[in-house]
Amino acid sequence: NICRSPMAEFVMKHITRNAHLEDKIYISSAATSTEELGNDMHCGTRQKLKQMGIPFEKRAARQVTKADYTEYDYLIVMDENNLRNLKRIVGPDCDKKIHMLLDFTSERGLSIADPWYTGDFDETYSDISKGCAGLLEYLILIID
């Protein structure tokens, strides 16, 4: 998780902080694959976050675990491949915790393109920003 998920993590942390909800919403990211474990964010992700004025910190990619399903209320994925991999790791989604990020927008069911392959961090940022805004709106409605 060096491109999309850390971008979404830091965008979500930023907008959550701006909404003064950082004490109610815990945000983290993890990979569904093993390719980049231990690595920091892709330089394109860092550059885009910096360009948009979104604070971030150095981090090491980690893989999602079965325990994450118990620990978190929501597990958000970027595409169908992530969805399949996540379900293979955590098992059946009996509690309906797993969602695609764009499901919180009018683009329900669509994937967020991976800039590792496309090179387009602008498009990815745009989609992630929309998804995070929609997710935060949803969470605000259900927070006690």
mmCIF file of N, CA and C in Angstrom, residues 29-103:
data_model
loop_
_atom_site.group_PDB
_atom_site.id
_atom_site.type_symbol
_atom_site.label_atom_id
_atom_site.label_comp_id
_atom_site.label_asym_id
_atom_site.label_seq_id
_atom_site.Cartn_x
_atom_site.Cartn_y
_atom_site.Cartn_z
ATOM 1 N N SER A 29 -4.275 2.533 6.962
ATOM 2 C CA SER A 29 -4.352 1.851 5.668
ATOM 3 C C SER A 29 -3.455 0.629 5.679
ATOM 4 N N ALA A 30 -3.801 -0.320 4.823
ATOM 5 C CA ALA A 30 -3.036 -1.565 4.717
ATOM 6 C C ALA A 30 -3.213 -2.141 3.318
ATOM 7 N N ALA A 31 -2.262 -2.946 2.927
ATOM 8 C CA ALA A 31 -2.270 -3.573 1.606
ATOM 9 C C ALA A 31 -3.055 -4.877 1.629
ATOM 10 N N THR A 32 -3.576 -5.241 0.476
ATOM 11 C CA THR A 32 -4.168 -6.571 0.334
ATOM 12 C C THR A 32 -3.183 -7.524 -0.341
ATOM 13 N N SER A 33 -2.031 -6.991 -0.753
ATOM 14 C CA SER A 33 -0.995 -7.817 -1.381
ATOM 15 C C SER A 33 0.287 -7.701 -0.556
ATOM 16 N N THR A 34 1.337 -8.349 -1.005
ATOM 17 C CA THR A 34 2.594 -8.350 -0.248
ATOM 18 C C THR A 34 3.745 -7.661 -0.974
ATOM 19 N N GLU A 35 3.517 -7.147 -2.167
ATOM 20 C CA GLU A 35 4.612 -6.647 -3.004
ATOM 21 C C GLU A 35 5.454 -5.540 -2.382
ATOM 22 N N GLU A 36 4.844 -4.599 -1.693
ATOM 23 C CA GLU A 36 5.572 -3.417 -1.228
ATOM 24 C C GLU A 36 5.682 -3.327 0.296
ATOM 25 N N LEU A 37 5.492 -4.427 0.988
ATOM 26 C CA LEU A 37 5.508 -4.397 2.451
ATOM 27 C C LEU A 37 6.793 -3.762 2.975
ATOM 28 N N GLY A 38 6.642 -2.857 3.947
ATOM 29 C CA GLY A 38 7.778 -2.174 4.545
ATOM 30 C C GLY A 38 8.199 -0.908 3.834
ATOM 31 N N ASN A 39 7.715 -0.709 2.613
ATOM 32 C CA ASN A 39 8.108 0.476 1.847
ATOM 33 C C ASN A 39 7.253 1.683 2.210
ATOM 34 N N ASP A 40 7.833 2.871 2.035
ATOM 35 C CA ASP A 40 7.115 4.127 2.246
ATOM 36 C C ASP A 40 6.230 4.392 1.026
ATOM 37 N N MET A 41 5.471 5.469 1.093
ATOM 38 C CA MET A 41 4.594 5.855 -0.019
ATOM 39 C C MET A 41 5.392 6.101 -1.294
ATOM 40 N N HIS A 42 4.743 5.899 -2.410
ATOM 41 C CA HIS A 42 5.298 6.216 -3.717
ATOM 42 C C HIS A 42 5.558 7.723 -3.776
ATOM 43 N N CYS A 43 6.633 8.122 -4.452
ATOM 44 C CA CYS A 43 6.966 9.549 -4.535
ATOM 45 C C CYS A 43 5.848 10.353 -5.197
ATOM 46 N N GLY A 44 5.112 9.762 -6.127
ATOM 47 C CA GLY A 44 3.992 10.461 -6.770
ATOM 48 C C GLY A 44 2.868 10.752 -5.791
ATOM 49 N N THR A 45 2.641 9.841 -4.858
ATOM 50 C CA THR A 45 1.631 10.059 -3.815
ATOM 51 C C THR A 45 2.080 11.184 -2.897
ATOM 52 N N ARG A 46 3.338 11.144 -2.472
ATOM 53 C CA ARG A 46 3.865 12.213 -1.607
ATOM 54 C C ARG A 46 3.777 13.567 -2.300
ATOM 55 N N GLN A 47 4.159 13.613 -3.578
ATOM 56 C CA GLN A 47 4.131 14.878 -4.323
ATOM 57 C C GLN A 47 2.711 15.421 -4.438
ATOM 58 N N LYS A 48 1.752 14.554 -4.711
ATOM 59 C CA LYS A 48 0.361 15.006 -4.864
ATOM 60 C C LYS A 48 -0.186 15.514 -3.536
ATOM 61 N N LEU A 49 0.070 14.806 -2.455
ATOM 62 C CA LEU A 49 -0.391 15.259 -1.143
ATOM 63 C C LEU A 49 0.233 16.606 -0.793
ATOM 64 N N LYS A 50 1.526 16.747 -1.053
ATOM 65 C CA LYS A 50 2.218 18.009 -0.781
ATOM 66 C C LYS A 50 1.602 19.136 -1.613
ATOM 67 N N GLN A 51 1.366 18.867 -2.900
ATOM 68 C CA GLN A 51 0.764 19.860 -3.803
ATOM 69 C C GLN A 51 -0.599 20.322 -3.288
ATOM 70 N N MET A 52 -1.356 19.416 -2.700
ATOM 71 C CA MET A 52 -2.705 19.731 -2.221
ATOM 72 C C MET A 52 -2.712 20.240 -0.775
ATOM 73 N N GLY A 53 -1.546 20.364 -0.167
ATOM 74 C CA GLY A 53 -1.455 20.878 1.195
ATOM 75 C C GLY A 53 -1.968 19.915 2.252
ATOM 76 N N ILE A 54 -1.889 18.639 1.956
ATOM 77 C CA ILE A 54 -2.373 17.613 2.889
ATOM 78 C C ILE A 54 -1.181 17.038 3.655
ATOM 79 N N PRO A 55 -1.187 17.197 4.984
ATOM 80 C CA PRO A 55 -0.061 16.679 5.764
ATOM 81 C C PRO A 55 0.010 15.151 5.731
ATOM 82 N N PHE A 56 1.229 14.654 5.762
ATOM 83 C CA PHE A 56 1.447 13.207 5.792
ATOM 84 C C PHE A 56 2.731 12.945 6.545
ATOM 85 N N GLU A 57 2.941 11.705 6.881
ATOM 86 C CA GLU A 57 4.160 11.314 7.581
ATOM 87 C C GLU A 57 4.734 10.067 6.934
ATOM 88 N N LYS A 58 6.009 9.838 7.208
ATOM 89 C CA LYS A 58 6.659 8.629 6.700
ATOM 90 C C LYS A 58 5.946 7.421 7.304
ATOM 91 N N ARG A 59 5.810 6.396 6.524
ATOM 92 C CA ARG A 59 5.095 5.208 6.983
ATOM 93 C C ARG A 59 5.657 3.992 6.261
ATOM 94 N N ALA A 60 5.353 2.831 6.755
ATOM 95 C CA ALA A 60 5.785 1.584 6.128
ATOM 96 C C ALA A 60 4.543 0.786 5.759
ATOM 97 N N ALA A 61 4.483 0.352 4.510
ATOM 98 C CA ALA A 61 3.338 -0.440 4.050
ATOM 99 C C ALA A 61 3.235 -1.716 4.875
ATOM 100 N N ARG A 62 2.011 -2.058 5.229
ATOM 101 C CA ARG A 62 1.743 -3.305 5.954
ATOM 102 C C ARG A 62 0.585 -4.006 5.260
ATOM 103 N N GLN A 63 0.472 -5.296 5.489
ATOM 104 C CA GLN A 63 -0.635 -6.049 4.907
ATOM 105 C C GLN A 63 -1.777 -6.145 5.913
ATOM 106 N N VAL A 64 -2.990 -6.052 5.404
ATOM 107 C CA VAL A 64 -4.183 -6.216 6.235
ATOM 108 C C VAL A 64 -4.171 -7.614 6.849
ATOM 109 N N THR A 65 -4.745 -7.728 8.034
ATOM 110 C CA THR A 65 -4.802 -9.021 8.720
ATOM 111 C C THR A 65 -6.251 -9.376 9.041
ATOM 112 N N LYS A 66 -6.459 -10.625 9.352
ATOM 113 C CA LYS A 66 -7.790 -11.078 9.750
ATOM 114 C C LYS A 66 -8.268 -10.308 10.985
ATOM 115 N N ALA A 67 -7.347 -9.960 11.883
ATOM 116 C CA ALA A 67 -7.688 -9.205 13.098
ATOM 117 C C ALA A 67 -8.226 -7.808 12.770
ATOM 118 N N ASP A 68 -7.814 -7.236 11.631
ATOM 119 C CA ASP A 68 -8.313 -5.913 11.240
ATOM 120 C C ASP A 68 -9.826 -5.929 11.056
ATOM 121 N N TYR A 69 -10.358 -7.057 10.618
ATOM 122 C CA TYR A 69 -11.808 -7.148 10.419
ATOM 123 C C TYR A 69 -12.538 -6.960 11.746
ATOM 124 N N THR A 70 -11.976 -7.485 12.805
ATOM 125 C CA THR A 70 -12.576 -7.335 14.137
ATOM 126 C C THR A 70 -12.338 -5.932 14.692
ATOM 127 N N GLU A 71 -11.139 -5.398 14.457
ATOM 128 C CA GLU A 71 -10.747 -4.114 15.048
ATOM 129 C C GLU A 71 -11.460 -2.911 14.430
ATOM 130 N N TYR A 72 -11.716 -2.941 13.138
ATOM 131 C CA TYR A 72 -12.263 -1.780 12.433
ATOM 132 C C TYR A 72 -13.744 -1.952 12.123
ATOM 133 N N ASP A 73 -14.453 -0.823 12.070
ATOM 134 C CA ASP A 73 -15.874 -0.826 11.711
ATOM 135 C C ASP A 73 -16.072 -0.885 10.201
ATOM 136 N N TYR A 74 -15.112 -0.331 9.449
ATOM 137 C CA TYR A 74 -15.194 -0.301 7.989
ATOM 138 C C TYR A 74 -13.839 -0.657 7.414
ATOM 139 N N LEU A 75 -13.849 -1.458 6.352
ATOM 140 C CA LEU A 75 -12.653 -1.757 5.585
ATOM 141 C C LEU A 75 -12.959 -1.315 4.161
ATOM 142 N N ILE A 76 -12.218 -0.325 3.698
ATOM 143 C CA ILE A 76 -12.507 0.326 2.423
ATOM 144 C C ILE A 76 -11.470 -0.107 1.394
ATOM 145 N N VAL A 77 -11.935 -0.514 0.223
ATOM 146 C CA VAL A 77 -11.032 -0.935 -0.853
ATOM 147 C C VAL A 77 -11.196 -0.018 -2.059
ATOM 148 N N MET A 78 -10.218 -0.090 -2.952
ATOM 149 C CA MET A 78 -10.197 0.795 -4.117
ATOM 150 C C MET A 78 -10.737 0.149 -5.389
ATOM 151 N N ASP A 79 -10.659 -1.177 -5.474
ATOM 152 C CA ASP A 79 -11.106 -1.842 -6.700
ATOM 153 C C ASP A 79 -11.514 -3.288 -6.411
ATOM 154 N N GLU A 80 -12.004 -3.944 -7.442
ATOM 155 C CA GLU A 80 -12.487 -5.328 -7.313
ATOM 156 C C GLU A 80 -11.372 -6.298 -6.917
ATOM 157 N N ASN A 81 -10.169 -6.062 -7.400
ATOM 158 C CA ASN A 81 -9.044 -6.924 -7.045
ATOM 159 C C ASN A 81 -8.765 -6.824 -5.544
ATOM 160 N N ASN A 82 -8.751 -5.592 -5.007
ATOM 161 C CA ASN A 82 -8.593 -5.408 -3.553
ATOM 162 C C ASN A 82 -9.705 -6.125 -2.809
ATOM 163 N N LEU A 83 -10.914 -6.028 -3.329
ATOM 164 C CA LEU A 83 -12.084 -6.639 -2.691
ATOM 165 C C LEU A 83 -11.907 -8.155 -2.582
ATOM 166 N N ARG A 84 -11.523 -8.787 -3.686
ATOM 167 C CA ARG A 84 -11.283 -10.239 -3.690
ATOM 168 C C ARG A 84 -10.166 -10.615 -2.718
ATOM 169 N N ASN A 85 -9.050 -9.888 -2.789
ATOM 170 C CA ASN A 85 -7.913 -10.182 -1.912
ATOM 171 C C ASN A 85 -8.278 -10.006 -0.445
ATOM 172 N N LEU A 86 -9.004 -8.939 -0.132
ATOM 173 C CA LEU A 86 -9.388 -8.682 1.256
ATOM 174 C C LEU A 86 -10.279 -9.798 1.783
ATOM 175 N N LYS A 87 -11.254 -10.208 0.984
ATOM 176 C CA LYS A 87 -12.153 -11.279 1.422
ATOM 177 C C LYS A 87 -11.406 -12.601 1.584
ATOM 178 N N ARG A 88 -10.366 -12.802 0.786
ATOM 179 C CA ARG A 88 -9.551 -14.012 0.925
ATOM 180 C C ARG A 88 -8.790 -13.972 2.264
ATOM 181 N N ILE A 89 -8.378 -12.786 2.690
ATOM 182 C CA ILE A 89 -7.628 -12.645 3.943
ATOM 183 C C ILE A 89 -8.540 -12.708 5.161
ATOM 184 N N VAL A 90 -9.645 -11.955 5.127
ATOM 185 C CA VAL A 90 -10.480 -11.830 6.336
ATOM 186 C C VAL A 90 -11.649 -12.801 6.381
ATOM 187 N N GLY A 91 -11.960 -13.417 5.262
ATOM 188 C CA GLY A 91 -13.094 -14.336 5.220
ATOM 189 C C GLY A 91 -14.379 -13.623 4.845
ATOM 190 N N PRO A 92 -15.516 -14.264 5.054
ATOM 191 C CA PRO A 92 -16.792 -13.675 4.643
ATOM 192 C C PRO A 92 -17.093 -12.378 5.407
ATOM 193 N N ASP A 93 -17.723 -11.457 4.712
ATOM 194 C CA ASP A 93 -18.059 -10.142 5.281
ATOM 195 C C ASP A 93 -19.440 -10.190 5.933
ATOM 196 N N CYS A 94 -19.562 -10.976 6.989
ATOM 197 C CA CYS A 94 -20.858 -11.170 7.657
ATOM 198 C C CYS A 94 -21.397 -9.884 8.275
ATOM 199 N N ASP A 95 -20.499 -8.987 8.681
ATOM 200 C CA ASP A 95 -20.920 -7.749 9.344
ATOM 201 C C ASP A 95 -21.059 -6.574 8.380
ATOM 202 N N LYS A 96 -20.901 -6.833 7.084
ATOM 203 C CA LYS A 96 -21.048 -5.790 6.050
ATOM 204 C C LYS A 96 -20.126 -4.603 6.317
ATOM 205 N N LYS A 97 -18.862 -4.898 6.587
ATOM 206 C CA LYS A 97 -17.871 -3.868 6.884
ATOM 207 C C LYS A 97 -17.074 -3.443 5.652
ATOM 208 N N ILE A 98 -17.080 -4.261 4.619
ATOM 209 C CA ILE A 98 -16.222 -4.022 3.460
ATOM 210 C C ILE A 98 -16.991 -3.254 2.387
ATOM 211 N N HIS A 99 -16.370 -2.153 1.922
ATOM 212 C CA HIS A 99 -16.989 -1.299 0.902
ATOM 213 C C HIS A 99 -15.910 -0.790 -0.044
ATOM 214 N N MET A 100 -16.311 -0.495 -1.265
ATOM 215 C CA MET A 100 -15.421 0.210 -2.177
ATOM 216 C C MET A 100 -15.572 1.703 -1.890
ATOM 217 N N LEU A 101 -14.468 2.451 -1.973
ATOM 218 C CA LEU A 101 -14.491 3.866 -1.600
ATOM 219 C C LEU A 101 -15.509 4.662 -2.408
ATOM 220 N N LEU A 102 -15.600 4.396 -3.698
ATOM 221 C CA LEU A 102 -16.538 5.172 -4.517
ATOM 222 C C LEU A 102 -17.991 4.785 -4.271
ATOM 223 N N ASP A 103 -18.244 3.765 -3.445
ATOM 224 C CA ASP A 103 -19.626 3.439 -3.062
ATOM 225 C C ASP A 103 -20.246 4.563 -2.240
#
